[in-house]
Coordinates of C-alpha atoms in Angstrom, one line a residue:
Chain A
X6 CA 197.1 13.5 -164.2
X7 CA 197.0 13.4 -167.9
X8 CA 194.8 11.1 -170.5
X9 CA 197.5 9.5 -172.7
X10 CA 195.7 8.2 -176.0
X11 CA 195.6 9.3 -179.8
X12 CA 191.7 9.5 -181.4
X13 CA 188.4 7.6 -180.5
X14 CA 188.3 4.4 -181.6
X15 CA 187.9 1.0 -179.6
X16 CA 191.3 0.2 -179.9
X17 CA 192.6 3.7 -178.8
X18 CA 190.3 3.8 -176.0
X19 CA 190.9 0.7 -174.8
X20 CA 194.7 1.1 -174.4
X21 CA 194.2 4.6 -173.1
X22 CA 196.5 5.2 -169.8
X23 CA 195.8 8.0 -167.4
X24 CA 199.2 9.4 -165.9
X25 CA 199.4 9.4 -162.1
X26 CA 202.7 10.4 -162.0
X27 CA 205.8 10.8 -163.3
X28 CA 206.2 7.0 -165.4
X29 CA 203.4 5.8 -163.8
X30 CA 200.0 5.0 -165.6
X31 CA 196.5 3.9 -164.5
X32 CA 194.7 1.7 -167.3
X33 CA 191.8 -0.4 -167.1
X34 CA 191.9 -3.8 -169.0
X35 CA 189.1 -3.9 -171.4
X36 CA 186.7 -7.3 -171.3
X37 CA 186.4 -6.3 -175.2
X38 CA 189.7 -7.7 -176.1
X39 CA 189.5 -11.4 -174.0
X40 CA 189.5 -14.9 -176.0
X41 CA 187.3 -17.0 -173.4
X42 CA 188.6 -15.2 -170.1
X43 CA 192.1 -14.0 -170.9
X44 CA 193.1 -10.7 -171.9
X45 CA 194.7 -10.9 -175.5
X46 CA 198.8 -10.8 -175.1
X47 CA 198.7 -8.0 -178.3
X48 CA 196.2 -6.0 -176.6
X49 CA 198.1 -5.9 -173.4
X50 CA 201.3 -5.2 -175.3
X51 CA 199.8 -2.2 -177.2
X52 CA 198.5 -1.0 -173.6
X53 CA 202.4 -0.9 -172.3
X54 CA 203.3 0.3 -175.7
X55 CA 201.1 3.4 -175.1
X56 CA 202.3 3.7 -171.6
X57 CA 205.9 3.6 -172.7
X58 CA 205.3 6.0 -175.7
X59 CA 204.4 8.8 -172.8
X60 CA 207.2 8.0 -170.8
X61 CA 209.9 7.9 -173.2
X62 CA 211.5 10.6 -175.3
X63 CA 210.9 8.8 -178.6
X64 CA 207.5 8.0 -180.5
X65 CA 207.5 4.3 -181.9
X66 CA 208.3 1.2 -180.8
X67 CA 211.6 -0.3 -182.0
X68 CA 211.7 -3.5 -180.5
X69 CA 209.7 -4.7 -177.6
X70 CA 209.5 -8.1 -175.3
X71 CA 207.0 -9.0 -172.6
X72 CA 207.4 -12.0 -170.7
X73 CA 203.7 -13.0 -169.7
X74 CA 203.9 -14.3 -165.7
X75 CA 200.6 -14.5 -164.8
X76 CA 197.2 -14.1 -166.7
X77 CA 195.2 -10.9 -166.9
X78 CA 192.0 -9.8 -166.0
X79 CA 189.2 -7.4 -167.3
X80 CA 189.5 -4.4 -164.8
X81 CA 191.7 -1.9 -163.2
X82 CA 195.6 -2.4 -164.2
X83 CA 198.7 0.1 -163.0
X84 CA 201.9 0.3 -165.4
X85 CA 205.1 1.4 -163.5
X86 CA 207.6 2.4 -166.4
X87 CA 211.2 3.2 -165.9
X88 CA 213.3 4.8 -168.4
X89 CA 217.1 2.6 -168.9
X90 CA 218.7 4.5 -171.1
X91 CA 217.7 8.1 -173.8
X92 CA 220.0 8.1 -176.7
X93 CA 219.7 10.5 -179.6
X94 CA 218.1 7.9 -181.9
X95 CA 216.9 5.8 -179.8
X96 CA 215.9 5.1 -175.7
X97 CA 215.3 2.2 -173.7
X98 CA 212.9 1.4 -171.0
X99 CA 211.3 -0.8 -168.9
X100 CA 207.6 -1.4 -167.8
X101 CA 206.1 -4.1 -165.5
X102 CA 201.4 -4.0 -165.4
X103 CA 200.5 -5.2 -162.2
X104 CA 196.9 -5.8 -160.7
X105 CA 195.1 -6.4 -157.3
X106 CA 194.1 -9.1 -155.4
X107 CA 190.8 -9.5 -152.9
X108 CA 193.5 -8.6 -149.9
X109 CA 194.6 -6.0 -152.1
X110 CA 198.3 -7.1 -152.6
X111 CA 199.9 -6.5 -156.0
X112 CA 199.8 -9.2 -159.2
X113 CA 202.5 -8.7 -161.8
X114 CA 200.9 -9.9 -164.9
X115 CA 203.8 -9.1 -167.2
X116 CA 207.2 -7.2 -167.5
X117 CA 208.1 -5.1 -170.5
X118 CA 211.7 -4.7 -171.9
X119 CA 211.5 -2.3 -174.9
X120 CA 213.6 0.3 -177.4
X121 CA 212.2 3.0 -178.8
X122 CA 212.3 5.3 -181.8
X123 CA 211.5 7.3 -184.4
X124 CA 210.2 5.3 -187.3
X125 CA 210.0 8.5 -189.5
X126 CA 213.3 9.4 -188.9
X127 CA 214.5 6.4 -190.5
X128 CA 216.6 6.2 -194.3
X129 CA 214.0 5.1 -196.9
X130 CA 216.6 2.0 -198.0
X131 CA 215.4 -1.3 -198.4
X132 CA 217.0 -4.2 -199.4
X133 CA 214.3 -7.5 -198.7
X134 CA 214.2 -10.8 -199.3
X135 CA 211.2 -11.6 -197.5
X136 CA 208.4 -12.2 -199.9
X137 CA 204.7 -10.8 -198.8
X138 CA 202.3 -14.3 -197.9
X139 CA 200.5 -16.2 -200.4
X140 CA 197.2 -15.7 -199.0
X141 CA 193.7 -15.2 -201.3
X142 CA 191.8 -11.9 -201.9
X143 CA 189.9 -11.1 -198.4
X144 CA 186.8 -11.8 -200.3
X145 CA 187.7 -15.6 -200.3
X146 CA 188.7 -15.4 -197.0
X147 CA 187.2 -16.9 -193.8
X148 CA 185.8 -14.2 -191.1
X149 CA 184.2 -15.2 -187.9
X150 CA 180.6 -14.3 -189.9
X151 CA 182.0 -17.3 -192.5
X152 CA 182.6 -20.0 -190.0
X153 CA 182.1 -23.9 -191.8
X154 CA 179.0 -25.7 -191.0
X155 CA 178.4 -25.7 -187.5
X156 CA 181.6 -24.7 -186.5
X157 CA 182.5 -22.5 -183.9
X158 CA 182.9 -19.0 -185.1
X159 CA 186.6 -18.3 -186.9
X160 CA 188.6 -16.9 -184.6
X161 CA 186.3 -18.2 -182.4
X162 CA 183.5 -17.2 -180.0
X163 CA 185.4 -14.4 -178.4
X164 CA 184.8 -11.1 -177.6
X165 CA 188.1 -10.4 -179.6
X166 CA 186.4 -11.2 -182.4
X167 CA 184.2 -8.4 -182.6
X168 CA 187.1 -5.7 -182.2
X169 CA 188.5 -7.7 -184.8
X170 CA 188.5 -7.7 -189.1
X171 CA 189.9 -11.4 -189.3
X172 CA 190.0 -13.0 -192.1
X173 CA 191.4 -16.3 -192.4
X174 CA 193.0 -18.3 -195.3
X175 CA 191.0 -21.2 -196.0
X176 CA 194.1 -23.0 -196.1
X177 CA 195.0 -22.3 -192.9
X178 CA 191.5 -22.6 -191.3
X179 CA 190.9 -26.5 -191.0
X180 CA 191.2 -26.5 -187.5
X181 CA 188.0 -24.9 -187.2
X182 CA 186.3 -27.9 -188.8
X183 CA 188.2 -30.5 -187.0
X184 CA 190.5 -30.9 -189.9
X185 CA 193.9 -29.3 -189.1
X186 CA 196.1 -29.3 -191.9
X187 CA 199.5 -30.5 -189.6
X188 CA 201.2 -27.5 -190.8
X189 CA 202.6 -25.1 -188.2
X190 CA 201.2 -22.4 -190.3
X191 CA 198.4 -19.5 -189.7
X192 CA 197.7 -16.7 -192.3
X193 CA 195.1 -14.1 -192.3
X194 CA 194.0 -10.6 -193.2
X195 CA 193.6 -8.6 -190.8
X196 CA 191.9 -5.1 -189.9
X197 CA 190.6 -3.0 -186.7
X198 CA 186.6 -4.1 -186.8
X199 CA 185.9 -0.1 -186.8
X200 CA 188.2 0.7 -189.8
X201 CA 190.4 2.3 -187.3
X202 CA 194.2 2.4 -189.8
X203 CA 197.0 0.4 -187.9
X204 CA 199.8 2.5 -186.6
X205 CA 203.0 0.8 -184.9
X206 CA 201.4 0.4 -181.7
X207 CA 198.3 -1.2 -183.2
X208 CA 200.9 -3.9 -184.7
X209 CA 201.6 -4.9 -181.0
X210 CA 198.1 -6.3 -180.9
X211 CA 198.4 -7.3 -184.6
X212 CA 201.2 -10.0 -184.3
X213 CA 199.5 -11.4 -181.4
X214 CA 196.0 -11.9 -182.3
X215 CA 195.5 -15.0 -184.9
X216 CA 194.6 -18.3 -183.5
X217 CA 197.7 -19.7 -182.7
X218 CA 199.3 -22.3 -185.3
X219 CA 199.3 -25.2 -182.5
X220 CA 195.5 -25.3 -183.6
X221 CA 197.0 -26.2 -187.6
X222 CA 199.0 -28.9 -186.3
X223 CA 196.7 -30.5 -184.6
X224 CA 197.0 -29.6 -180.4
X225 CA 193.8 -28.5 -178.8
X226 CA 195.0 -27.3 -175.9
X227 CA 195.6 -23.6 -174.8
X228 CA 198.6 -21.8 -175.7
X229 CA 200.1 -19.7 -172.9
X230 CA 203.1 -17.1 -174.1
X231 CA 206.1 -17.1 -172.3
X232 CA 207.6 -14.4 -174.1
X233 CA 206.9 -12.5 -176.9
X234 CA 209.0 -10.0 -178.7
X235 CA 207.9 -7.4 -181.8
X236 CA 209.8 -5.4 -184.5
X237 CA 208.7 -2.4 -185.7
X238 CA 210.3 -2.3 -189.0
X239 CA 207.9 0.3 -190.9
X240 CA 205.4 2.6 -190.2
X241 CA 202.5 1.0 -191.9
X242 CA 200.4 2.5 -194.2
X243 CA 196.4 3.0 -194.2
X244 CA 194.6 -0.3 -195.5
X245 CA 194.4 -3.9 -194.4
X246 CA 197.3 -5.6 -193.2
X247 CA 198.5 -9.5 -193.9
X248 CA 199.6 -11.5 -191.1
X249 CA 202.0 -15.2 -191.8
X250 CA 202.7 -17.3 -188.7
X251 CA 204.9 -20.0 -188.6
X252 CA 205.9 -22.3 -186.2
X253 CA 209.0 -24.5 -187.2
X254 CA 209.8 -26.3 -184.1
X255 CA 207.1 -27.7 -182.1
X256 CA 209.6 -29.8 -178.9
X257 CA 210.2 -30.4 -175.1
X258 CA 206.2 -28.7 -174.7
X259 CA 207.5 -25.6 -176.3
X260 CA 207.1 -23.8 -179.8
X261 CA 207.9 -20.8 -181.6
X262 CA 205.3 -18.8 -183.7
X263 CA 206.9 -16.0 -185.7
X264 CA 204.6 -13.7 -187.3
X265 CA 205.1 -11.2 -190.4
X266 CA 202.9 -8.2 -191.3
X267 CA 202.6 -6.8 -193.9
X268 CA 200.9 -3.3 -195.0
X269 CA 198.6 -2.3 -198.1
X270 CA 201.9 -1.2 -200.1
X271 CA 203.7 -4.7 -199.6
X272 CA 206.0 -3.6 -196.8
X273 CA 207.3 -5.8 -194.3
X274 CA 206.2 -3.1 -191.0
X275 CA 206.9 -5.9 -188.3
X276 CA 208.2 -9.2 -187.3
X277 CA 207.7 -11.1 -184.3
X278 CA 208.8 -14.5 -182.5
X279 CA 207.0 -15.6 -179.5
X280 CA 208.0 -18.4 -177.1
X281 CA 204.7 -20.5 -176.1
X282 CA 204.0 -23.8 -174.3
X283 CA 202.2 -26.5 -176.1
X284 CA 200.0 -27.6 -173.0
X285 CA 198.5 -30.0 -175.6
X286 CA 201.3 -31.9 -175.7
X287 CA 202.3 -32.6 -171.8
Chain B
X22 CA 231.2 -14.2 -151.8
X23 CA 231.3 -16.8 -153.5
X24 CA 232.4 -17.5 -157.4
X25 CA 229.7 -18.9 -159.8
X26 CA 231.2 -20.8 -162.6
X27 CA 231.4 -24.7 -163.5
X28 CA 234.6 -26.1 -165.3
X29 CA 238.0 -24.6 -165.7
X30 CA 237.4 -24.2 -169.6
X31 CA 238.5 -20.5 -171.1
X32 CA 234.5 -19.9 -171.7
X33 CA 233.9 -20.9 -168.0
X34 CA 236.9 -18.7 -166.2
X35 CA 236.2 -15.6 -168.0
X36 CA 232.3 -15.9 -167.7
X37 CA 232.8 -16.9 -163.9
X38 CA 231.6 -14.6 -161.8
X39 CA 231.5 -13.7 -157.8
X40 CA 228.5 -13.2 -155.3
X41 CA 229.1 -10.4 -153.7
X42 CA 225.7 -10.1 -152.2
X43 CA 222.5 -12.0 -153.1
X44 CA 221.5 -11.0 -156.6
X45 CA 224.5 -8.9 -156.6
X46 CA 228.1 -9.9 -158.7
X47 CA 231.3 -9.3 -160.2
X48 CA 232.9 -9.8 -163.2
X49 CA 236.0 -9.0 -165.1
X50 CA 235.3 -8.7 -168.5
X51 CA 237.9 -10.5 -170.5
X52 CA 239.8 -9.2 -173.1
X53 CA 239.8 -12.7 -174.8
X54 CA 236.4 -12.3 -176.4
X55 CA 236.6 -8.9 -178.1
X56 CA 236.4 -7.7 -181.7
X57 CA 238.5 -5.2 -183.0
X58 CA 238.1 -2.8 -179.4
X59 CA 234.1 -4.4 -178.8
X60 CA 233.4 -7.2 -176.1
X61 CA 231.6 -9.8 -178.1
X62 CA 227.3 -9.4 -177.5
X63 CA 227.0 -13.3 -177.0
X64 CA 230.2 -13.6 -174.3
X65 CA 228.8 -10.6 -172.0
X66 CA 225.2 -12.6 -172.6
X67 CA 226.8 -15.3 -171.3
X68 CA 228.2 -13.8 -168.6
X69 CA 224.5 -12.7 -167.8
X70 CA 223.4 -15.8 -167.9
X71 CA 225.7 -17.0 -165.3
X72 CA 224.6 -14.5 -162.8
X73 CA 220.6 -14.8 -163.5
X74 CA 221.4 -18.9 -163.2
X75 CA 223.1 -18.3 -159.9
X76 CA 220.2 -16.2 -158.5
X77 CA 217.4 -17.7 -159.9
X78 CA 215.8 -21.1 -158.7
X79 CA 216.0 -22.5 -162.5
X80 CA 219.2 -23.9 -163.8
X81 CA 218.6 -23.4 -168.0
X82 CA 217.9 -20.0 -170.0
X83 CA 214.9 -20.7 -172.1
X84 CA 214.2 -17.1 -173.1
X85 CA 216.5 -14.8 -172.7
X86 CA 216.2 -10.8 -174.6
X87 CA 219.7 -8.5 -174.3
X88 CA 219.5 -4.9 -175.1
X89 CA 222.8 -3.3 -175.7
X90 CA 222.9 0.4 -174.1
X91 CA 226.6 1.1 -174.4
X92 CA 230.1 -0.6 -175.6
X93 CA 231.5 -2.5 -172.8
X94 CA 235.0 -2.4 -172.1
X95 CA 237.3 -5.6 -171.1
X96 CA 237.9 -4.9 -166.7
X97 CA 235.3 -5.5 -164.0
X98 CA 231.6 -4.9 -164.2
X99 CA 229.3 -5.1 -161.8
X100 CA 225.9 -7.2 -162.6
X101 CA 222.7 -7.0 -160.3
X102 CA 220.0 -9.1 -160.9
X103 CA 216.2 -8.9 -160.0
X104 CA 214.0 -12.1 -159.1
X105 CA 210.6 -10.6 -160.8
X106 CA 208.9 -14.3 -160.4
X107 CA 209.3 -17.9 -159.1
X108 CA 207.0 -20.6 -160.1
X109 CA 207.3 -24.2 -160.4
X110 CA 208.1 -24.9 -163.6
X111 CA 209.9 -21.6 -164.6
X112 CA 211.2 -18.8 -162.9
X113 CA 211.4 -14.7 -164.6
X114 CA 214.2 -12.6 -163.9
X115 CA 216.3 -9.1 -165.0
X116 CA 220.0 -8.8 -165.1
X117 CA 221.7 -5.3 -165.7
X118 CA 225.6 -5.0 -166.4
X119 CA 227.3 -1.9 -165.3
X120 CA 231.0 -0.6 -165.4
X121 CA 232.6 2.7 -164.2
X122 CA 233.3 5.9 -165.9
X123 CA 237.0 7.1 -164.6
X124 CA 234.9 9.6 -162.2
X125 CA 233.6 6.5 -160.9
X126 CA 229.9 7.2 -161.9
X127 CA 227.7 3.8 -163.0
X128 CA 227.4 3.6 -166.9
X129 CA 225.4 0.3 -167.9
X130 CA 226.3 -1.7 -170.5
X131 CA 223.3 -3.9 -171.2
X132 CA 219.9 -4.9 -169.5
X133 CA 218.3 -8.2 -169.6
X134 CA 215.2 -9.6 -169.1
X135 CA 214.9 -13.7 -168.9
X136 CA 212.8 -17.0 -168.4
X137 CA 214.6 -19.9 -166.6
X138 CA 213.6 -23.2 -166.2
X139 CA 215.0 -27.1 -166.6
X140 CA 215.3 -28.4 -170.0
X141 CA 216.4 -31.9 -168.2
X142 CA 212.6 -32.1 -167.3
X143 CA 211.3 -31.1 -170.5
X144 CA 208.9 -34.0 -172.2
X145 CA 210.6 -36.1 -175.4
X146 CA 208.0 -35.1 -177.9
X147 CA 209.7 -33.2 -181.1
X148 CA 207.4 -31.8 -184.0
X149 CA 209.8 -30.4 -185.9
X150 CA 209.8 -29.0 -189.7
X151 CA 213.3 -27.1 -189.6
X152 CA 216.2 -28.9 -191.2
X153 CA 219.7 -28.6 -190.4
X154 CA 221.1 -26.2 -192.4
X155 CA 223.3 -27.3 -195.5
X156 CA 226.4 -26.8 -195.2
X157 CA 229.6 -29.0 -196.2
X158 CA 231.8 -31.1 -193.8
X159 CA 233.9 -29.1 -191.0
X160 CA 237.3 -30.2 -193.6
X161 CA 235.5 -28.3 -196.7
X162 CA 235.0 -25.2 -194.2
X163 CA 237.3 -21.5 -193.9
X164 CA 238.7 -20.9 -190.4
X165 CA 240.9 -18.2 -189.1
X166 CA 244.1 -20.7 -190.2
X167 CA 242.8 -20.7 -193.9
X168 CA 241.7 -17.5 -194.9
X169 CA 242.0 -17.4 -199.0
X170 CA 245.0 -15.2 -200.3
X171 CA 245.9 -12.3 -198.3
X172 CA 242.4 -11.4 -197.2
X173 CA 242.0 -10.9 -193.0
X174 CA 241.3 -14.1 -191.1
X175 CA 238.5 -15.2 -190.8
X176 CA 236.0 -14.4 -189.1
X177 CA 238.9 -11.4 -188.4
X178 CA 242.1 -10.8 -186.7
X179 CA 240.4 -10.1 -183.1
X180 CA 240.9 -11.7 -179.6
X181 CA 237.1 -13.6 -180.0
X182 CA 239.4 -15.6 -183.1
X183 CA 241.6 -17.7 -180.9
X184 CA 239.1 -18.3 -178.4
X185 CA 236.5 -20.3 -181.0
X186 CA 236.8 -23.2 -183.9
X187 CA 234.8 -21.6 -186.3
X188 CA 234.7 -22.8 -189.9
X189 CA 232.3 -21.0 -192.0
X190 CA 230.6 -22.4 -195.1
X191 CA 232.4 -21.1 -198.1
X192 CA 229.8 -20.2 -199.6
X193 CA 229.5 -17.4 -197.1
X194 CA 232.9 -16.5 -197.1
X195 CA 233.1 -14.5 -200.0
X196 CA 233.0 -10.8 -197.8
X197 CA 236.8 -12.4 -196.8
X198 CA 238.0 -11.5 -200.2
X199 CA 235.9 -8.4 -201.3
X200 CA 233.6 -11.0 -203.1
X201 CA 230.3 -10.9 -200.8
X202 CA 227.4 -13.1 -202.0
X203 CA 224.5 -11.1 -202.1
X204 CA 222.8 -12.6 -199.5
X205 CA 221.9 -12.2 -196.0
X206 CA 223.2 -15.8 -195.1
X207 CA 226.3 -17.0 -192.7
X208 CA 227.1 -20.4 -192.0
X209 CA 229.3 -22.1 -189.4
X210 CA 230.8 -25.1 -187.8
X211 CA 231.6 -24.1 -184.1
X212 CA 233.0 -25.0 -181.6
X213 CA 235.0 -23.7 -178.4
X214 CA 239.0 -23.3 -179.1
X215 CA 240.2 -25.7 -176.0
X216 CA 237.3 -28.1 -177.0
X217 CA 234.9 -27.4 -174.0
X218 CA 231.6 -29.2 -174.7
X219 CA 227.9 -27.0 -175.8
X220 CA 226.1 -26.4 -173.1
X221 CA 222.8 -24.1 -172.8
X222 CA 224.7 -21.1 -171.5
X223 CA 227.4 -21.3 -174.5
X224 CA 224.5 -21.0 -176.9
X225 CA 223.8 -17.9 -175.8
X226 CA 227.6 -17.0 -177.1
X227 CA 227.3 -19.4 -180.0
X228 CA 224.1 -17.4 -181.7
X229 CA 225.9 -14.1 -181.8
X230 CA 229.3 -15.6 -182.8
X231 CA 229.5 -15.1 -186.8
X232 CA 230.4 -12.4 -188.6
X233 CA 227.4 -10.6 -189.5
X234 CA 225.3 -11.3 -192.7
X235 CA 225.7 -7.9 -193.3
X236 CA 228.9 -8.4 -194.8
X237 CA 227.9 -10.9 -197.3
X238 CA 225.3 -8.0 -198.4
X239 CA 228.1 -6.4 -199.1
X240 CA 228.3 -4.0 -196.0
X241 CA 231.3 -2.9 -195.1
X242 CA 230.2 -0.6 -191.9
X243 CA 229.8 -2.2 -188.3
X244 CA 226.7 -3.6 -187.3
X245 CA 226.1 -2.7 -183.5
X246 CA 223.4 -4.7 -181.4
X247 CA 219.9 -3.5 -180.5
X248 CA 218.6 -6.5 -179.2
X249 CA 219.2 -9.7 -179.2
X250 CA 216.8 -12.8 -177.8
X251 CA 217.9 -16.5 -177.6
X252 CA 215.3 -19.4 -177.1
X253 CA 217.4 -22.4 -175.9
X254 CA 215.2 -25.4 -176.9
X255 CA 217.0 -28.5 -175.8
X256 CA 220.0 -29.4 -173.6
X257 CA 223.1 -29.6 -177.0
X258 CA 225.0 -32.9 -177.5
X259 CA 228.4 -32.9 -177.3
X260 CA 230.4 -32.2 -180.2
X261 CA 230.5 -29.3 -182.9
X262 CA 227.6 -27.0 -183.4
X263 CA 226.2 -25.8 -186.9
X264 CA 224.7 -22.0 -186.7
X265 CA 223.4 -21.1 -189.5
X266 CA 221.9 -17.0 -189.8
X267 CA 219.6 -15.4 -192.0
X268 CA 218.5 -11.9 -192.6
X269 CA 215.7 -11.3 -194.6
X270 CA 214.8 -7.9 -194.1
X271 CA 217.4 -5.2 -194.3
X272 CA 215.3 -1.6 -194.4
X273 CA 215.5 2.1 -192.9
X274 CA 219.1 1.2 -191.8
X275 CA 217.8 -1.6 -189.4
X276 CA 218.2 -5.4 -189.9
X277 CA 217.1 -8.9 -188.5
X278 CA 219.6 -11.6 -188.1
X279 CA 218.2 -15.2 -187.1
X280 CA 220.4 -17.6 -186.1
X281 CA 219.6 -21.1 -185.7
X282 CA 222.2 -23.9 -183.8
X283 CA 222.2 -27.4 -184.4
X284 CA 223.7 -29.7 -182.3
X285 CA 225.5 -33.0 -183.2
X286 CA 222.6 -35.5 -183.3
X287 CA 220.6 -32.8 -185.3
X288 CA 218.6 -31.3 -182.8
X289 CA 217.5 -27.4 -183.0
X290 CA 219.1 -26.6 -179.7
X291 CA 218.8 -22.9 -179.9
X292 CA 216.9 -20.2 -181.9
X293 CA 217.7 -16.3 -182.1
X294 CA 216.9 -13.1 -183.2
X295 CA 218.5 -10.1 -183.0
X296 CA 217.2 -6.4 -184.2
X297 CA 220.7 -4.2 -185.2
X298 CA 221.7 -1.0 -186.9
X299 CA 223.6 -1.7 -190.4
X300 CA 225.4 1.4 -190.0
X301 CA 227.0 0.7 -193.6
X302 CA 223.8 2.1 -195.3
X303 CA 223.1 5.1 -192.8

């Protein structure tokens, strides 16, 4: 049995694994990263991230989807990883997190498909056109200690909230006032609350943790993912990070939110697209 | 045993496959759907999609997420799929693709992991901000039968040519004559070459059926397949398709490629992204 984690800060020892065995990792789900009862999608994804980083021959994440089946709870979790494939560059594996039911029977909460790599292995070219977001100076931005008058905290009354350094552009915050501004949009700065510098498995739990953008266009109910897959494009560097989400087609009680981070030095070090349902719409 | 297919359309025989056992199937990989020596990504998806629509309860991909471990070959494959969940509304499953070294040893090809469910029961509602992409009237657009002066047909002298109508915007057409754009953009009327109608498992073929962007960055290198995920978001019309793909972010010899397909009463019936190596710059 070995302790698979990197330092001590809440995010690294909340998606600490312990190795049982050969691909196979204990974990408990921390209450620390919930919004109301359910465990935050990025933080679960970091948590396979970390057990997948152990099991496979490469470092980083390359690409990674989860399909979410069933929602998590705070407590004991096993992750059962196998590896597909080890390439020189590059290996692919799988992971499924399961957990336990009163009678003891196993859960499966979500399944993991995922390359990995070696993000510092990689040619220093870059040719972008992605632009970094328009979003104001932090200062000016809106933090769960900035909520408007008398509404609920920004990103809300969560225990989330208090791992998190969230700050939200005004623009992009009327929601939390009962003023949404119809825009499938979300952007935000955002930071570990402990200072803790984001690495490529911290932007697992990055591009899943803004409110979602169904909020902005005016749905109030809950926003369940069905699938969620992340690009590691860059190692990112020390500093705050800026998070755009947009969600372009809201139909059939589906949407997609796909997210952009970017680092301190204006590099693009992920994208994301997650499939959701809209249950405010059916 | 018992073949899995639906129309006797060249998409439908050569993505037809046979149940051997449950969750268990063959397939002969055609060579009608290759470029240059490669099986197309979006045919063998296809092909996946088949089996997972056989063996799960759900008749429509709504997520599906393809990693490509090795080149396929055209000749049989074997593909064995896994029910990882059933619910009521959707169902999860994985899909892997294997064919045989000449020792006869396993070597898979690709490994799937996908959400099913029935866009027939999907509510009306449509929020949408996306636009059809602009591109000019199937007449005004380059297909393999009008490639400008000398240059290789378009989209290239391979099998996959005669098996599609594809009629790409001109003004992503430049890479044909040694005069790429610039940008990361492709365009495209398409359609299937014996004039079988869209359905959701041909978009899973139809977003990874352009050239790449890559060469209207002026790349000349291939550009293999990491992963690729397809959203299917609504049941297509009859009639031609419009996919248009974008790449915004080529860096550290990896690049994006979203697609988007309209169909022909403007809906956004399918959205994808795909991670792949642009060996051109390594």
């Amino acid at each position: 049995m070995a302790l698979v984690t990197s330092g001590n800060s809440e995010f690294d020892r909340d998606t600490a694994v312990t190795r049982r065995a050969t691909g196979i990792y204990e974990a408990q789900l921390s209450a620390g990263w919930t919004i109301i009862q359910a465990v935050n999608g990025g933080y679960l994804l970091a948590l396979m991230g970390r057990a997948l980083g152990d099991a496979l021959p490469h470092p980083d994440p390359l690409s990674v989807t989860a399909h979410y089946l069933t929602a998590s709870v705070p407590g004991p979790a096993v992750i059962r990883t196998e590896v597909v494939r080890t390439g020189r560059t590059m290996s692919t594996g799988t992971a499924t997190l399961v957990q336990f039911a009163e009678d003891g029977s196993e859960v499966e909460r979500l399944r993991v498909l995922a390359a990995y790599g070696d993000l510092g292995a990689l040619p220093d070219d870059v040719r972008t056109t992605a632009k970094p977001p328009a979003i104001p100076p932090y200062e000016h931005c809106l933090g769960a200690d900035s909520a408007p008058g008398g509404a609920p905290a920004i990103p809300g009354s969560t225990a989330i909230a208090g791992r998190l350094d969230l700050r939200l552009d005004p623009a992009t915050a009327g929601w939390a006032i009962g003023a949404p501004s119809g825009r499938g949009e979300m952007r935000a700065w955002f930071g570990l609350a402990d200072g803790r510098d984001p690495d490529p498995l911290s932007l697992l739990l990055t591009v899943d943790a803004l409110p979602p953008t169904a909020f902005e266009m005016g749905l109030s109910g809950w926003v369940p993912t069905v699938e969620l897959t992340v690009h590691v494009r860059h190692r990112p560097a020390p500093g705050p990070l800026r998070v755009a989400i947009t969600t372009r087609n809201l139909a059939g009680g589906f949407l997609e939110e796909d997210a952009e981070v970017w680092d301190a030095e204006d590099r693009l070090v992920a994208q994301s697209r997650q499939l959701a349902r809209a249950l405010g719409v059916e």
